[in-house]
Tab-separated table of C-alpha atoms in Angstrom:
chain	number	residue	atom	x	y	z
A	1	MET	CA	0.000	0.000	0.000
A	2	ALA	CA	2.663	2.524	1.016
A	3	LYS	CA	4.998	1.751	-1.882
A	4	ALA	CA	2.129	2.164	-4.369
A	5	SER	CA	1.253	5.660	-3.132
A	6	PRO	CA	1.939	8.792	-5.174
A	7	ILE	CA	4.819	10.834	-3.803
A	8	LYS	CA	4.069	12.447	-0.433
A	9	SER	CA	6.700	14.074	1.754
A	10	GLY	CA	5.017	12.567	4.830
A	11	ASP	CA	5.562	9.024	3.576
A	12	PHE	CA	9.261	9.748	3.153
A	13	LEU	CA	9.303	11.186	6.671
A	14	ALA	CA	7.712	7.961	7.940
A	15	GLY	CA	10.193	5.818	5.987
A	16	VAL	CA	7.488	3.940	4.055
A	17	ALA	CA	7.629	5.568	0.586
A	18	ALA	CA	8.862	3.866	-2.558
A	19	THR	CA	12.495	4.698	-3.266
A	20	SER	CA	12.054	4.853	-7.050
A	21	GLU	CA	9.362	5.071	-9.715
A	22	GLU	CA	10.157	1.495	-10.689
A	23	GLU	CA	9.391	0.309	-7.149
A	24	ARG	CA	6.193	2.396	-7.108
A	25	ILE	CA	4.925	0.902	-10.375
A	26	ALA	CA	5.826	-2.636	-9.275
A	27	ALA	CA	3.836	-2.097	-6.061
A	28	ARG	CA	0.837	-0.931	-8.078
A	29	PHE	CA	0.957	-4.009	-10.289
A	30	ALA	CA	1.039	-6.226	-7.194
A	31	LEU	CA	-1.800	-4.253	-5.600
A	32	ALA	CA	-3.969	-4.480	-8.710
A	33	ASP	CA	-3.869	-8.286	-8.597
A	34	LEU	CA	-5.102	-8.510	-4.993
A	35	PRO	CA	-8.679	-9.754	-4.505
A	36	LEU	CA	-10.836	-7.198	-2.724
A	37	SER	CA	-11.647	-9.832	-0.113
A	38	THR	CA	-8.001	-9.698	1.009
A	39	PHE	CA	-8.752	-6.437	2.788
A	40	LEU	CA	-11.367	-8.180	4.923
A	41	ASN	CA	-8.967	-10.912	5.973
A	42	GLU	CA	-5.678	-9.053	6.486
A	43	ALA	CA	-5.857	-5.949	8.691
A	44	LEU	CA	-3.139	-3.313	8.259
A	45	ILE	CA	-3.480	-2.471	11.972
A	46	PRO	CA	-4.358	-5.474	14.190
A	47	TYR	CA	-7.982	-5.892	15.245
A	48	GLU	CA	-6.986	-6.512	18.852
A	49	LYS	CA	-4.954	-3.294	19.127
A	50	ASP	CA	-7.109	-0.668	17.451
A	51	GLU	CA	-10.771	0.288	17.896
A	52	VAL	CA	-10.901	1.878	14.440
A	53	THR	CA	-9.958	-1.471	12.904
A	54	ARG	CA	-12.648	-3.133	14.998
A	55	LEU	CA	-15.185	-0.570	13.827
A	56	ILE	CA	-14.246	-1.176	10.179
A	57	ILE	CA	-14.530	-4.963	10.442
A	58	ASP	CA	-17.541	-5.140	12.752
A	59	THR	CA	-19.674	-2.731	10.715
A	60	HIS	CA	-18.782	-4.070	7.262
A	61	ASP	CA	-21.900	-4.821	5.188
A	62	PRO	CA	-21.428	-8.148	3.349
A	63	GLU	CA	-24.657	-7.713	1.381
A	64	ALA	CA	-23.503	-4.404	-0.061
A	65	PHE	CA	-20.087	-5.937	-0.778
A	66	ALA	CA	-21.538	-8.942	-2.646
A	67	PRO	CA	-21.738	-7.339	-6.144
A	68	ILE	CA	-18.003	-6.583	-6.123
A	69	SER	CA	-16.759	-9.409	-3.889
A	70	SER	CA	-15.255	-11.441	-6.740
A	71	LEU	CA	-13.201	-8.566	-8.150
A	72	THR	CA	-9.517	-7.865	-7.856
A	73	LEU	CA	-8.482	-4.339	-7.022
A	74	GLY	CA	-7.647	-3.680	-10.679
A	75	ASP	CA	-11.053	-5.012	-11.719
A	76	PHE	CA	-12.647	-2.777	-9.116
A	77	ARG	CA	-10.981	0.278	-10.666
A	78	ASN	CA	-12.349	-0.699	-14.071
A	79	TRP	CA	-15.813	-1.283	-12.582
A	80	LEU	CA	-15.816	2.171	-10.969
A	81	LEU	CA	-14.941	3.812	-14.282
A	82	ALA	CA	-17.431	1.833	-16.375
A	83	TYR	CA	-20.294	3.715	-18.049
A	84	ALA	CA	-22.807	1.347	-16.450
A	85	THR	CA	-21.619	2.134	-12.925
A	86	ASP	CA	-23.866	5.050	-12.034
A	87	THR	CA	-24.862	7.002	-8.931
A	88	ASN	CA	-27.259	4.318	-7.717
A	89	ALA	CA	-24.726	1.523	-8.169
A	90	LEU	CA	-22.099	3.419	-6.205
A	91	LYS	CA	-24.532	4.264	-3.419
A	92	ALA	CA	-25.552	0.600	-3.137
A	93	ILE	CA	-22.004	-0.627	-2.469
A	94	ALA	CA	-20.796	2.200	-0.201
A	95	SER	CA	-21.286	0.366	3.091
A	96	GLY	CA	-19.531	-2.696	1.659
A	97	ILE	CA	-16.314	-0.824	0.915
A	98	THR	CA	-13.679	-0.617	3.625
A	99	PRO	CA	-11.360	2.393	3.855
A	100	GLU	CA	-8.405	0.235	2.861
A	101	MET	CA	-10.204	-0.826	-0.335
A	102	ALA	CA	-10.960	2.795	-1.198
A	103	ALA	CA	-7.419	3.954	-0.461
A	104	ALA	CA	-5.898	1.082	-2.412
A	105	VAL	CA	-7.966	1.604	-5.551
A	106	SER	CA	-7.198	5.331	-5.498
A	107	LYS	CA	-3.495	4.444	-5.754
A	108	LEU	CA	-4.213	2.838	-9.148
A	109	MET	CA	-6.022	5.913	-10.454
A	110	ARG	CA	-4.932	9.079	-12.215
A	111	ASN	CA	-6.373	12.420	-11.172
A	112	GLN	CA	-8.965	12.311	-13.948
A	113	ASP	CA	-10.152	8.892	-12.705
A	114	LEU	CA	-10.641	10.253	-9.184
A	115	ILE	CA	-12.613	13.197	-10.584
A	116	LEU	CA	-14.818	11.117	-12.873
A	117	VAL	CA	-15.876	8.582	-10.248
A	118	ALA	CA	-16.397	11.163	-7.495
A	119	ASN	CA	-18.588	13.198	-9.836
A	120	LYS	CA	-20.946	10.228	-10.183
A	121	ILE	CA	-21.605	10.100	-6.444
A	122	GLU	CA	-24.266	12.158	-4.671
A	123	VAL	CA	-24.258	12.273	-0.858
A	124	VAL	CA	-26.997	14.519	0.563
A	125	THR	CA	-27.257	15.648	4.201
A	126	ARG	CA	-29.694	17.933	6.012
A	127	PHE	CA	-29.984	20.002	9.182
A	128	ARG	CA	-31.452	23.439	8.378
A	129	THR	CA	-30.173	23.342	4.799
A	130	THR	CA	-29.850	20.554	2.259
A	131	VAL	CA	-26.214	20.058	1.247
A	132	GLY	CA	-24.766	17.822	-1.462
A	133	LEU	CA	-27.447	17.871	-4.152
A	134	LYS	CA	-26.170	17.477	-7.704
A	135	GLY	CA	-25.637	20.859	-9.299
A	136	HIS	CA	-25.090	22.611	-5.978
A	137	LEU	CA	-22.040	23.914	-4.105
A	138	SER	CA	-22.205	24.965	-0.468
A	139	THR	CA	-19.727	26.888	1.658
A	140	ARG	CA	-18.603	27.090	5.239
A	141	LEU	CA	-18.504	30.749	6.205
A	142	GLN	CA	-15.360	30.937	8.373
A	143	PRO	CA	-15.332	34.289	10.225
A	144	ASN	CA	-12.352	33.602	12.497
A	145	HIS	CA	-10.816	36.453	14.492
A	146	PRO	CA	-7.478	36.413	16.379
A	147	THR	CA	-9.096	37.751	19.574
A	148	ASP	CA	-12.656	36.430	19.085
A	149	ASN	CA	-13.792	40.043	18.746
A	150	PRO	CA	-17.592	40.033	18.197
A	151	GLN	CA	-17.492	43.058	15.882
A	152	GLY	CA	-14.782	41.520	13.722
A	153	ILE	CA	-16.641	38.226	13.550
A	154	ALA	CA	-19.939	39.939	12.726
A	155	ALA	CA	-18.264	41.977	9.962
A	156	SER	CA	-16.919	38.784	8.390
A	157	ILE	CA	-20.322	37.105	8.652
A	158	LEU	CA	-21.943	40.066	6.891
A	159	ASP	CA	-19.293	39.982	4.161
A	160	GLY	CA	-19.924	36.267	3.647
A	161	LEU	CA	-23.704	36.531	3.587
A	162	LEU	CA	-23.575	39.309	0.996
A	163	ASN	CA	-21.476	36.958	-1.152
A	164	GLY	CA	-23.865	34.018	-0.776
A	165	SER	CA	-21.675	32.115	1.699
A	166	GLY	CA	-22.675	30.086	4.758
A	167	ASP	CA	-25.149	27.453	3.581
A	168	ALA	CA	-23.012	24.509	4.758
A	169	VAL	CA	-22.286	26.068	8.146
A	170	ILE	CA	-21.178	29.299	9.768
A	171	GLY	CA	-18.266	27.901	11.710
A	172	ILE	CA	-15.802	29.698	13.968
A	173	ASN	CA	-12.433	28.392	15.143
A	174	PRO	CA	-12.224	30.026	18.592
A	175	ALA	CA	-9.010	31.735	19.624
A	176	ALA	CA	-9.812	30.843	23.259
A	177	ASP	CA	-10.847	27.188	23.452
A	178	SER	CA	-12.950	27.178	26.617
A	179	VAL	CA	-16.588	26.587	27.511
A	180	PRO	CA	-17.341	30.273	28.320
A	181	ALA	CA	-15.611	31.515	25.157
A	182	ALA	CA	-17.344	28.955	22.929
A	183	THR	CA	-20.717	29.680	24.540
A	184	GLU	CA	-20.369	33.404	23.895
A	185	LEU	CA	-19.586	32.798	20.231
A	186	LEU	CA	-22.450	30.328	19.857
A	187	GLN	CA	-24.865	32.843	21.331
A	188	LEU	CA	-23.626	35.476	18.882
A	189	LEU	CA	-24.183	33.130	15.935
A	190	ASP	CA	-27.596	32.049	17.165
A	191	GLU	CA	-28.702	35.637	17.743
A	192	VAL	CA	-27.711	36.642	14.198
A	193	ARG	CA	-29.377	33.535	12.730
A	194	GLN	CA	-32.664	34.127	14.514
A	195	ARG	CA	-32.666	37.880	13.999
A	196	TYR	CA	-32.548	37.470	10.226
A	197	SER	CA	-34.412	34.127	10.011
A	198	MET	CA	-31.478	32.515	8.262
A	199	PRO	CA	-31.766	28.837	7.291
A	200	VAL	CA	-28.212	27.990	8.349
A	201	GLN	CA	-26.488	25.868	10.965
A	202	SER	CA	-23.765	27.216	13.231
A	203	CYS	CA	-20.752	25.641	14.885
A	204	VAL	CA	-17.906	26.693	17.136
A	205	LEU	CA	-15.037	24.313	16.500
A	206	THR	CA	-14.216	23.633	20.128
A	207	HIS	CA	-13.225	20.280	21.618
A	208	ILE	CA	-16.096	17.831	21.878
A	209	THR	CA	-15.892	17.726	25.685
A	210	ASN	CA	-16.560	21.474	25.708
A	211	THR	CA	-19.516	20.902	23.397
A	212	LEU	CA	-20.935	18.317	25.806
A	213	ALA	CA	-20.589	20.790	28.678
A	214	ILE	CA	-22.416	23.457	26.643
A	215	ILE	CA	-25.213	21.005	25.799
A	216	GLU	CA	-25.606	20.214	29.506
A	217	ARG	CA	-26.124	23.945	30.067
A	218	GLN	CA	-28.715	24.063	27.253
A	219	GLY	CA	-26.437	26.118	25.015
A	220	PRO	CA	-27.383	26.664	21.342
A	221	ILE	CA	-25.501	23.742	19.788
A	222	ASP	CA	-26.332	22.992	16.146
A	223	LEU	CA	-23.432	20.960	14.721
A	224	VAL	CA	-20.992	19.016	16.901
A	225	PHE	CA	-17.394	19.414	15.738
A	226	GLN	CA	-14.372	17.213	16.253
A	227	SER	CA	-11.072	16.519	14.517
A	228	ILE	CA	-10.622	12.790	13.983
A	229	ALA	CA	-7.906	10.448	12.737
A	230	GLY	CA	-7.576	6.928	11.389
A	231	THR	CA	-6.090	5.107	14.380
A	232	GLU	CA	-7.106	4.683	17.994
A	233	ALA	CA	-3.741	6.010	19.146
A	234	ALA	CA	-4.048	9.167	17.041
A	235	ASN	CA	-7.575	9.779	18.302
A	236	ASN	CA	-6.289	9.392	21.835
A	237	THR	CA	-3.962	12.328	21.212
A	238	PHE	CA	-7.053	14.335	20.252
A	239	GLY	CA	-8.618	13.315	23.564
A	240	ILE	CA	-11.410	11.303	21.972
A	241	ASN	CA	-12.657	7.787	21.388
A	242	LEU	CA	-15.675	6.253	19.659
A	243	ASN	CA	-17.767	6.179	22.836
A	244	LEU	CA	-17.230	9.889	23.426
A	245	LEU	CA	-18.268	10.696	19.855
A	246	GLN	CA	-21.429	8.642	20.295
A	247	GLU	CA	-22.232	10.378	23.589
A	248	ALA	CA	-21.914	13.801	21.988
A	249	ARG	CA	-24.040	12.853	18.992
A	250	ASP	CA	-26.800	11.484	21.218
A	251	ALA	CA	-26.720	14.604	23.382
A	252	ALA	CA	-26.967	16.942	20.388
A	253	LEU	CA	-29.802	14.916	18.846
A	254	SER	CA	-31.751	15.353	22.075
A	255	LEU	CA	-31.833	19.124	21.485
A	256	GLN	CA	-33.887	18.608	18.290
A	257	ARG	CA	-32.648	21.828	16.646
A	258	GLY	CA	-32.672	20.620	13.037
A	259	THR	CA	-35.568	21.656	10.798
A	260	VAL	CA	-35.124	19.654	7.580
A	261	GLY	CA	-32.939	16.828	8.924
A	262	ASN	CA	-30.838	15.465	11.796
A	263	ASN	CA	-27.318	15.176	10.366
A	264	LEU	CA	-25.358	17.144	12.955
A	265	MET	CA	-21.777	15.900	13.247
A	266	TYR	CA	-19.006	17.947	11.653
A	267	PHE	CA	-15.643	16.190	11.318
A	268	GLU	CA	-12.313	17.523	10.084
A	269	THR	CA	-9.375	15.414	8.963
A	270	GLY	CA	-6.045	15.786	7.195
A	271	GLN	CA	-3.342	13.584	5.730
A	272	GLY	CA	-0.430	13.362	8.143
A	273	SER	CA	-2.318	13.718	11.425
A	274	ALA	CA	-1.522	10.172	12.600
A	275	LEU	CA	2.130	10.501	11.629
A	276	SER	CA	2.430	13.837	13.438
A	277	ALA	CA	1.103	12.075	16.552
A	278	ASN	CA	3.542	9.153	16.092
A	279	ALA	CA	0.481	6.904	15.824
A	280	HIS	CA	0.704	5.682	12.229
A	281	HIS	CA	1.693	2.017	12.762
A	282	GLY	CA	3.892	2.127	9.647
A	283	VAL	CA	0.894	2.750	7.363
A	284	ASP	CA	0.989	5.417	4.649
A	285	GLN	CA	-0.713	8.718	5.396
A	286	GLN	CA	-3.404	8.541	2.721
A	287	THR	CA	-4.629	5.132	3.878
A	288	LEU	CA	-4.772	6.401	7.460
A	289	GLU	CA	-6.722	9.443	6.281
A	290	THR	CA	-9.270	7.157	4.628
A	291	ARG	CA	-9.578	5.113	7.827
A	292	ALA	CA	-10.664	8.339	9.547
A	293	TYR	CA	-13.601	8.357	7.138
A	294	ALA	CA	-14.786	5.065	8.642
A	295	VAL	CA	-14.989	6.849	11.981
A	296	ALA	CA	-16.939	9.697	10.389
A	297	ARG	CA	-19.292	7.383	8.490
A	298	HIS	CA	-20.349	5.631	11.677
A	299	PHE	CA	-21.865	8.852	13.052
A	300	ASP	CA	-23.945	9.914	10.028
A	301	PRO	CA	-22.333	13.356	9.718
A	302	MET	CA	-23.611	16.563	8.152
A	303	LEU	CA	-20.152	17.596	6.935
A	304	VAL	CA	-16.725	15.981	6.584
A	305	ASN	CA	-13.910	18.371	5.726
A	306	THR	CA	-10.428	17.368	4.654
A	307	VAL	CA	-8.218	20.319	5.607
A	308	VAL	CA	-5.873	19.208	2.931
A	309	GLY	CA	-2.805	21.458	3.149
A	310	PHE	CA	-3.084	22.697	6.717
A	311	ILE	CA	-0.682	20.351	8.496
A	312	GLY	CA	2.252	21.603	6.427
A	313	PRO	CA	4.943	20.724	3.879
A	314	GLU	CA	6.392	18.001	6.106
A	315	TYR	CA	3.408	15.922	4.944
A	316	LEU	CA	2.390	17.513	1.620
A	317	TYR	CA	5.371	19.404	0.285
A	318	ASP	CA	4.060	21.452	-2.619
A	319	GLY	CA	1.057	22.380	-4.729
A	320	LYS	CA	1.226	19.174	-6.751
A	321	GLN	CA	1.095	16.974	-3.652
A	322	ILE	CA	-1.707	19.063	-2.118
A	323	ILE	CA	-3.780	18.825	-5.299
A	324	ARG	CA	-3.353	15.063	-5.479
A	325	ALA	CA	-4.212	14.632	-1.798
A	326	GLY	CA	-7.343	16.759	-2.121
A	327	LEU	CA	-8.616	14.678	-5.024
A	328	GLU	CA	-7.764	11.420	-3.222
A	329	ASP	CA	-9.506	12.461	-0.027
A	330	HIS	CA	-12.617	13.641	-1.822
A	331	PHE	CA	-12.838	10.475	-3.932
A	332	CYS	CA	-12.292	8.099	-1.006
A	333	GLY	CA	-14.746	9.880	1.253
A	334	LYS	CA	-17.460	9.999	-1.389
A	335	LEU	CA	-16.871	6.327	-2.262
A	336	LEU	CA	-17.499	5.444	1.386
A	337	GLY	CA	-20.741	7.441	1.314
A	338	LEU	CA	-19.586	10.610	3.084
A	339	PRO	CA	-20.629	14.245	2.504
A	340	MET	CA	-17.155	15.463	1.580
A	341	GLY	CA	-15.933	19.017	1.533
A	342	CYS	CA	-12.428	20.364	1.288
A	343	ASP	CA	-10.547	23.228	2.868
A	344	ILE	CA	-8.443	24.007	-0.204
A	345	CYS	CA	-5.488	25.438	1.642
A	346	TYR	CA	-1.777	25.703	2.282
A	347	THR	CA	0.524	27.066	4.950
A	348	ASN	CA	2.828	29.958	4.199
A	349	HIS	CA	5.965	27.801	4.329
A	350	ALA	CA	4.700	25.276	1.742
A	351	GLU	CA	5.860	25.332	-1.878
A	352	ALA	CA	2.399	26.356	-3.067
A	353	ASP	CA	0.477	29.481	-3.986
A	354	GLN	CA	-3.049	30.647	-4.719
A	355	ASN	CA	-2.831	29.502	-8.339
A	356	ASP	CA	-2.381	25.950	-7.054
A	357	MET	CA	-5.496	26.432	-4.948
A	358	ASP	CA	-7.379	27.744	-8.007
A	359	ASN	CA	-6.456	24.532	-9.793
A	360	LEU	CA	-7.595	22.283	-6.943
A	361	LEU	CA	-10.750	24.359	-6.497
A	362	THR	CA	-11.666	23.871	-10.155
A	363	LEU	CA	-10.853	20.158	-10.126
A	364	LEU	CA	-12.938	19.601	-6.991
A	365	GLY	CA	-15.788	21.543	-8.583
A	366	ALA	CA	-15.637	19.109	-11.489
A	367	SER	CA	-15.578	16.270	-8.932
A	368	GLY	CA	-18.839	17.420	-7.333
A	369	VAL	CA	-17.446	18.522	-3.963
A	370	ASN	CA	-20.218	19.205	-1.423
A	371	PHE	CA	-18.708	22.328	0.114
A	372	ILE	CA	-15.602	24.484	0.369
A	373	MET	CA	-14.428	27.222	2.738
A	374	GLY	CA	-15.341	30.889	2.543
A	375	VAL	CA	-12.671	32.920	4.342
A	376	PRO	CA	-12.466	36.733	4.067
A	377	GLY	CA	-9.811	37.431	1.451
A	378	ALA	CA	-8.832	33.712	1.508
A	379	ASP	CA	-6.467	34.619	4.383
A	380	ASP	CA	-7.319	33.270	7.833
A	381	VAL	CA	-5.838	35.861	10.172
A	382	MET	CA	-6.403	33.706	13.247
A	383	LEU	CA	-5.070	30.336	12.051
A	384	ASN	CA	-2.429	31.944	9.793
A	385	TYR	CA	-2.960	29.907	6.639
A	386	GLN	CA	-4.307	30.501	3.128
A	387	SER	CA	-7.650	29.064	2.053
A	388	THR	CA	-10.448	30.022	-0.361
A	389	SER	CA	-12.496	33.214	-0.339
A	390	PHE	CA	-16.164	34.051	-0.784
A	391	HIS	CA	-15.340	35.126	-4.344
A	392	ASP	CA	-13.677	31.773	-5.071
A	393	ALA	CA	-16.971	30.002	-4.378
A	394	ASN	CA	-18.796	32.469	-6.608
A	395	TYR	CA	-16.269	31.843	-9.380
A	396	LEU	CA	-16.943	28.120	-9.202
A	397	ARG	CA	-20.714	28.567	-9.097
A	398	GLN	CA	-20.612	30.857	-12.117
A	399	LEU	CA	-18.170	28.667	-14.063
A	400	MET	CA	-20.044	25.406	-13.534
A	401	GLY	CA	-23.620	26.594	-13.095
A	402	LEU	CA	-23.733	25.538	-9.448
A	403	ARG	CA	-26.212	26.841	-6.887
A	404	CYS	CA	-26.477	27.293	-3.120
A	405	ALA	CA	-28.490	24.972	-0.892
A	406	PRO	CA	-32.159	25.478	-1.860
A	407	GLU	CA	-33.294	26.825	1.524
A	408	PHE	CA	-30.421	29.313	1.647
A	409	GLU	CA	-30.935	30.400	-1.951
A	410	ASN	CA	-34.571	31.234	-1.198
A	411	TRP	CA	-33.432	33.310	1.788
A	412	LEU	CA	-30.925	35.198	-0.377
A	413	LYS	CA	-33.773	36.083	-2.740
A	414	GLN	CA	-36.039	37.189	0.106
A	415	MET	CA	-33.263	39.419	1.464
A	416	GLY	CA	-32.647	41.032	-1.919
A	417	ILE	CA	-29.126	39.635	-2.271
A	418	TYR	CA	-30.093	37.381	-5.231
A	419	ASP	CA	-32.553	38.109	-8.025
A	420	GLU	CA	-35.068	35.555	-9.250
A	421	GLU	CA	-32.418	34.057	-11.562
A	422	SER	CA	-30.114	33.488	-8.559
A	423	ARG	CA	-27.717	36.235	-9.633
A	424	PHE	CA	-26.296	38.854	-7.292
A	425	LEU	CA	-28.183	42.134	-7.243
A	426	PRO	CA	-25.913	45.189	-7.530
A	427	GLY	CA	-25.948	48.033	-5.056
A	428	ARG	CA	-25.948	48.481	-1.314
A	429	PRO	CA	-26.729	45.735	1.226
A	430	PRO	CA	-30.436	45.038	1.823
A	431	THR	CA	-31.999	47.117	4.599
A	432	PRO	CA	-32.284	44.355	7.234
A	433	LEU	CA	-28.596	43.506	6.949
A	434	LEU	CA	-27.691	47.186	7.106
A	435	GLU	CA	-28.891	46.993	10.711
A	436	LEU	CA	-26.151	44.446	11.401
A	437	LEU	CA	-23.613	46.700	9.703
A	438	GLN	CA	-24.742	49.614	11.875
A	439	ASP	CA	-24.559	47.482	15.034
A	440	ILE	CA	-20.959	46.564	14.191
A	441	GLY	CA	-20.000	50.216	14.185
A	442	LYS	CA	-21.425	50.929	17.616
């Protein structure tokens, strides 16, 4: 598996990468001849030592696997690319595919293969908006502020709303990760949502134990956030396990805050997280990333976001590696039946620039990505990394004829931000939102 992977700086750091192109191609030939059933019988991380492995094996759906059970990995690639393999066929087998199968077949595929297959797959989730419909692109409005200043956050929210951003979630990474700080931000988001009758869901990306404490105090929790990884040991470094995730999901469901659905978990992942925690068990970083999707799948999430270039060049060195990883992650997550989005991003010390992000943005648009980030100016001044802007989402919607979530689009029309053809209306902000602008200045 590791030797067959495309070049990733993290795999060299872990000492598992192929040492030459000849070795890489030989590994792919060997991988292509493996029966898919091999992945059910030979665990990369022992069943007895890892709860993620146990989850993968214990929840595998043999009935869904049956149509592809006789295939080799190479045959499986051909089956995925076949004209006859459509959206319904891919949905039917999703619960029969293990993360290792998905990761392995991606290693046999070119970028265009990953795009073509992912584009066939539709994964729809609902809370207050409907995300993932074919022909739609949603965004996370990310109004982070280095001091959690309410005026700065509100200004960013207004900027995003006026650009049609926020239908996946309005989500804040708090500068101060505490229960009081997260509660204050959640109350701000909920007040703005209710004041303007916005069909959106909010989230403060605090640790899940803080979220549980806020739920106990009847705080306004919509989506429950947590970073996750593909091994038990890596999740331990995040301070989580499967039981804790289940407890938080059950607690949030009890609040009954969704209006059109009950998908309410929001997970973030990234290639290299297990290696950075020294919890990779000698497995390549892309396979471990895909194992994290098994954790996400178990909790029926609203959103899964691969923060593809955030961990740094030690794991994905340059724009080419980031682009490949983004396409791999999106393909593997969708194949497993997940509502995949991507934070198309890089750190300032990576060998990448915004043109690389434009390329990945466009390729993911062609792949049918569920959502991307909307960050003011594409520059997150709190987390100090480069992402995608509100205008980047509008570029992709205009280029590919994509639309917002239906509920959010109707709200944009009611507010006078969109016209009846779902185009931006020129001129000043609509009167109700001017009130928010005036409040910011006070």
